[in-house]
CSV table of C-alpha atoms and ligand atoms in Angstrom, one decimal:
chain,number,residue,atom,x,y,z
B,10,MET,CA,117.8,37.1,188.4
B,11,ALA,CA,117.0,36.5,184.8
B,12,VAL,CA,118.4,33.4,183.1
B,13,VAL,CA,119.6,33.7,179.5
B,14,LEU,CA,118.5,30.4,177.8
B,15,TYR,CA,120.0,31.2,174.4
B,16,GLU,CA,122.1,34.0,173.1
B,17,ASP,CA,123.8,34.9,169.8
B,18,SER,CA,124.6,38.2,168.2
B,19,GLU,CA,121.0,38.9,167.1
B,20,HIS,CA,118.8,36.5,169.1
B,21,LYS,CA,118.1,35.9,172.8
B,22,CYS,CA,115.7,33.9,174.9
B,23,VAL,CA,115.4,34.9,178.5
B,24,ALA,CA,113.6,33.4,181.5
B,25,PHE,CA,112.5,35.1,184.6
B,26,THR,CA,111.9,32.4,187.3
B,27,ASP,CA,112.1,34.2,190.6
B,28,LEU,CA,109.7,37.1,190.4
B,29,VAL,CA,106.7,35.5,192.3
B,30,GLU,CA,107.0,35.9,196.0
B,31,GLY,CA,104.5,34.9,198.7
B,32,GLU,CA,101.3,33.0,198.1
B,33,GLY,CA,101.1,33.0,194.3
B,34,VAL,CA,102.1,29.9,192.4
B,35,GLN,CA,105.7,30.0,191.1
B,36,ALA,CA,105.6,31.0,187.5
B,37,ASN,CA,108.2,31.7,184.8
B,38,GLN,CA,107.9,34.6,182.4
B,39,PHE,CA,109.9,34.7,179.1
B,40,ALA,CA,111.2,37.1,176.5
B,41,ILE,CA,112.3,36.3,173.0
B,42,VAL,CA,114.4,39.1,171.5
B,43,HIS,CA,115.4,39.2,167.8
B,44,GLN,CA,117.3,42.1,166.4
B,45,GLY,CA,116.4,44.3,169.3
B,46,HIS,CA,112.7,43.7,169.1
B,47,GLY,CA,110.9,41.7,171.7
B,48,MET,CA,108.1,39.4,172.5
B,49,LEU,CA,106.9,38.6,176.0
B,50,LEU,CA,105.5,35.1,176.7
B,51,ASP,CA,103.0,34.5,179.5
B,52,PRO,CA,104.0,37.7,181.4
B,53,GLY,CA,101.8,37.0,184.5
B,54,GLY,CA,99.9,39.3,186.7
B,55,ASN,CA,100.3,42.2,189.1
B,56,LEU,CA,102.4,40.1,191.4
B,57,VAL,CA,105.3,40.3,189.0
B,58,TYR,CA,104.5,43.1,186.6
B,59,LYS,CA,106.6,45.9,188.0
B,60,GLN,CA,109.8,43.8,188.3
B,61,LEU,CA,109.3,42.1,185.0
B,62,PHE,CA,108.9,45.4,183.2
B,63,ALA,CA,112.0,46.8,184.9
B,64,GLN,CA,114.1,43.7,184.0
B,65,ILE,CA,113.1,43.3,180.4
B,66,SER,CA,114.6,46.7,179.7
B,67,ASP,CA,118.0,45.0,180.2
B,68,TYR,CA,117.3,43.1,177.0
B,69,PHE,CA,115.2,45.3,174.8
B,70,ALA,CA,113.5,48.7,174.8
B,71,PRO,CA,109.9,48.4,176.0
B,72,SER,CA,109.0,50.6,173.0
B,73,ASN,CA,110.3,47.7,170.8
B,74,MET,CA,107.9,45.2,172.4
B,75,GLN,CA,106.1,43.9,169.3
B,76,TYR,CA,104.0,41.1,170.9
B,77,VAL,CA,102.7,39.8,174.1
B,78,PHE,CA,101.8,36.1,173.8
B,79,ALA,CA,99.3,34.4,176.2
B,80,SER,CA,99.2,30.6,176.1
B,81,HIS,CA,95.7,30.9,177.6
B,82,ALA,CA,93.8,33.4,179.8
B,83,ASP,CA,94.6,32.4,183.4
B,84,PRO,CA,95.6,35.0,186.0
B,85,ASP,CA,99.2,33.8,186.2
B,86,ILE,CA,99.4,34.2,182.4
B,87,ILE,CA,98.1,37.5,181.4
B,88,SER,CA,96.3,39.4,184.2
B,89,CYS,CA,98.9,42.2,184.0
B,90,LEU,CA,97.6,43.1,180.5
B,91,ASN,CA,96.3,46.5,181.4
B,92,GLY,CA,99.7,47.8,182.4
B,93,LEU,CA,101.4,46.3,179.4
B,94,LEU,CA,98.9,47.9,177.0
B,95,LEU,CA,99.4,51.2,178.7
B,96,MET,CA,103.2,51.1,178.7
B,97,THR,CA,103.9,49.6,175.2
B,98,ASP,CA,102.5,49.4,171.7
B,99,ALA,CA,102.6,45.6,171.7
B,100,LYS,CA,99.9,43.5,170.1
B,101,VAL,CA,98.5,40.7,172.2
B,102,LEU,CA,98.2,37.2,170.8
B,103,ILE,CA,95.7,34.8,172.3
B,104,ALA,CA,93.4,32.0,171.2
B,105,GLN,CA,90.2,33.2,169.5
B,106,GLU,CA,88.2,31.4,172.3
B,107,TRP,CA,89.7,33.9,174.9
B,108,GLU,CA,90.0,37.1,173.0
B,109,ARG,CA,86.7,38.5,174.2
B,110,PHE,CA,87.6,37.6,177.8
B,111,LEU,CA,90.8,39.7,178.0
B,112,PRO,CA,89.1,43.1,178.0
B,113,HIS,CA,87.9,42.1,181.5
B,114,PHE,CA,91.5,42.6,182.7
B,115,CYS,CA,91.6,46.1,181.3
B,116,GLN,CA,90.3,49.6,181.6
B,117,LYS,CA,87.4,50.2,179.3
B,118,GLY,CA,88.5,50.6,175.7
B,119,ILE,CA,92.2,50.1,176.2
B,120,SER,CA,92.4,46.8,174.5
B,121,ALA,CA,90.5,47.9,171.4
B,122,GLY,CA,92.5,47.0,168.3
B,123,ARG,CA,95.4,45.5,170.2
B,124,LEU,CA,94.2,41.9,170.5
B,125,VAL,CA,95.1,39.4,167.8
B,126,SER,CA,93.1,36.2,167.8
B,127,ILE,CA,95.0,33.0,167.1
B,128,PRO,CA,93.0,30.5,164.9
B,129,ALA,CA,92.6,26.9,166.1
B,130,GLN,CA,95.3,25.5,163.8
B,131,GLY,CA,97.9,28.1,165.1
B,132,LEU,CA,100.0,30.4,162.9
B,133,ASN,CA,103.5,31.6,162.3
B,134,ILE,CA,104.3,35.1,163.5
B,135,SER,CA,107.2,37.3,162.3
B,136,LEU,CA,109.5,38.9,164.8
B,137,GLN,CA,111.8,41.1,162.7
B,138,GLY,CA,111.6,38.5,159.9
B,139,LEU,CA,112.1,35.5,162.2
B,140,GLU,CA,109.2,33.1,161.9
B,141,LEU,CA,108.1,31.8,165.3
B,142,LYS,CA,105.6,28.9,165.4
B,143,VAL,CA,102.5,29.3,167.5
B,144,LEU,CA,101.5,25.7,168.0
B,145,PRO,CA,98.1,24.3,169.0
B,146,ALA,CA,98.0,22.7,172.5
B,147,HIS,CA,94.3,22.6,172.9
B,148,TYR,CA,92.9,21.2,176.2
B,149,LEU,CA,96.5,21.2,177.6
B,150,HIS,CA,95.0,22.6,179.8
B,151,THR,CA,92.4,25.0,178.4
B,152,VAL,CA,90.2,25.1,175.3
B,153,GLY,CA,92.1,27.4,173.0
B,154,ASN,CA,95.7,26.9,174.2
B,155,PHE,CA,99.0,27.5,172.4
B,156,HIS,CA,102.7,27.0,172.7
B,157,ILE,CA,105.6,28.8,171.0
B,158,TYR,CA,108.5,27.1,169.2
B,159,ASP,CA,111.6,29.2,168.4
B,160,PRO,CA,113.5,27.6,165.5
B,161,ILE,CA,116.8,29.4,166.3
B,162,SER,CA,117.2,28.3,170.0
B,163,LYS,CA,115.1,25.1,169.3
B,164,ILE,CA,113.2,25.9,172.5
B,165,LEU,CA,109.6,24.9,172.9
B,166,PHE,CA,107.9,27.2,175.4
B,167,SER,CA,105.3,24.6,176.6
B,168,GLY,CA,103.0,26.6,178.8
B,169,ASP,CA,101.6,24.3,181.5
B,170,VAL,CA,102.8,21.1,179.8
B,171,GLY,CA,105.7,19.9,181.9
B,172,ALA,CA,104.9,22.2,184.8
B,173,SER,CA,106.4,21.3,188.2
B,174,PHE,CA,106.0,23.0,191.6
B,175,VAL,CA,109.4,23.9,193.1
B,176,ASP,CA,111.1,26.9,194.7
B,177,ASN,CA,112.2,29.9,192.5
B,178,ASP,CA,115.9,28.8,192.5
B,179,VAL,CA,115.0,25.3,191.4
B,180,ALA,CA,112.8,26.6,188.6
B,181,ALA,CA,115.9,28.0,187.0
B,182,THR,CA,117.5,24.6,186.8
B,183,THR,CA,117.1,21.7,184.3
B,184,VAL,CA,115.7,18.3,185.0
B,185,THR,CA,118.3,15.5,185.2
B,186,ASN,CA,116.0,12.5,185.8
B,187,VAL,CA,112.5,12.7,184.3
B,188,SER,CA,110.9,9.9,186.3
B,189,GLU,CA,112.4,11.2,189.6
B,190,HIS,CA,111.2,14.7,188.7
B,191,VAL,CA,107.6,13.8,187.8
B,192,ASN,CA,107.3,11.7,191.0
B,193,ASN,CA,108.7,14.3,193.4
B,194,HIS,CA,107.6,17.8,192.2
B,195,GLY,CA,103.9,17.5,191.8
B,196,VAL,CA,104.1,16.8,188.1
B,197,ILE,CA,102.0,13.7,188.0
B,198,GLU,CA,99.3,15.2,190.3
B,199,PHE,CA,99.1,18.5,188.3
B,200,HIS,CA,98.9,16.9,184.9
B,201,GLN,CA,96.4,14.3,186.0
B,202,ARG,CA,94.1,17.0,187.3
B,203,TYR,CA,94.7,19.9,184.9
B,204,MET,CA,95.2,18.1,181.5
B,205,THR,CA,92.0,17.1,179.8
B,206,SER,CA,92.6,13.6,178.3
B,207,ASN,CA,95.2,11.3,177.0
B,208,LYS,CA,94.0,11.9,173.4
B,209,ALA,CA,95.1,15.6,173.7
B,210,CYS,CA,98.5,14.5,175.2
B,211,LYS,CA,99.1,12.0,172.4
B,212,LEU,CA,98.3,14.4,169.6
B,213,TRP,CA,100.5,17.0,171.1
B,214,VAL,CA,103.5,14.6,171.5
B,215,GLN,CA,103.1,13.5,167.8
B,216,MET,CA,103.3,17.1,166.7
B,217,ILE,CA,106.3,17.9,169.0
B,218,ARG,CA,108.2,14.9,167.7
B,219,SER,CA,107.9,16.3,164.2
B,220,LEU,CA,109.9,19.4,165.3
B,221,ASP,CA,113.6,19.7,166.2
B,222,VAL,CA,113.2,20.4,169.9
B,223,GLU,CA,116.3,20.7,172.1
B,224,TRP,CA,114.7,22.2,175.2
B,225,ILE,CA,111.1,22.1,176.6
B,226,VAL,CA,110.6,25.1,178.9
B,227,PRO,CA,107.3,25.2,180.9
B,228,GLN,CA,105.7,28.1,182.6
B,229,HIS,CA,106.0,26.6,186.1
B,230,GLY,CA,109.1,25.0,187.5
B,231,SER,CA,112.2,23.4,185.9
B,232,SER,CA,112.9,22.7,182.2
B,233,TYR,CA,113.8,19.6,180.1
B,234,LYS,CA,117.0,20.2,178.2
B,235,GLY,CA,118.7,17.9,175.7
B,236,LYS,CA,117.2,15.4,173.2
B,237,GLU,CA,117.3,12.5,175.6
B,238,THR,CA,115.5,14.4,178.4
B,239,VAL,CA,113.0,15.9,176.0
B,240,GLU,CA,112.2,12.4,174.7
B,241,ALA,CA,111.9,11.0,178.2
B,242,PHE,CA,109.4,13.6,179.0
B,243,LEU,CA,107.4,13.1,175.8
B,244,GLY,CA,107.4,9.3,176.5
B,245,TRP,CA,105.9,9.9,179.9
B,246,PHE,CA,103.4,12.5,178.7
B,247,GLU,CA,102.0,10.5,175.8
B,248,ASN,CA,101.1,7.6,178.1
B,249,LEU,CA,99.5,9.8,180.8
B,250,GLN,CA,95.9,9.1,181.8
B,251,CYS,CA,94.5,12.3,183.0
B,252,GLY,CA,91.4,14.6,183.2
B,253,ILE,CA,88.3,12.8,181.9
B,254,ASP,CA,90.2,9.5,181.5
B,255,LEU,CA,90.2,9.4,185.4
B,256,LEU,CA,86.7,11.0,186.0
W,14,LIG,FE1,96.6,27.8,183.5
């Protein structure tokens, strides 16, 4: 069942946490809806595509899908691209480093003119006049990696940063104790292995602290809600030794 993270008369953020079944890694998909127009974040692959497409129509008409955002180009992020391009008129936002790789998920020619490359410094995109921030998160974990900050809900959609490995129902919940969470749900092991270096973590934390973030919502597992929990997570992440620090 979809989880509504934020809702007011013209704005909604929705998480889909339970669509992956079987062998695939648990993954969350998201929709931001503003004045009836939508954007999908990290929609995933064929494992979830049919159900995701059916469920988003409870929140906005697929013909009003303006953007599909891919934090990077992994299979659990954007391998359903062919179907989305066929069924909607959405533009696809992805790092310039990955733009030329996406056509490999698609039938020949179908992605032509539909891909928008995000420059290294990020950008603001307008969803019905609402400016959403596309924030650089390079090397967390891929070269050319971005996150989305929504200034209305104050949610940071943090891609793989903050990811944990839990059952679908737990993914819909929020973390109560950050140190317990990072120790027990694969968070330490995942970040040590997949994140590139402490320098990247530190720069990202510095940038996130300059924003008014109420809720960090990753693409795998549970989320970090409330200023105190957000800060506890940032404090852990800025001191993490990972990737080439440990090589
Ligand atoms: Fe990934």
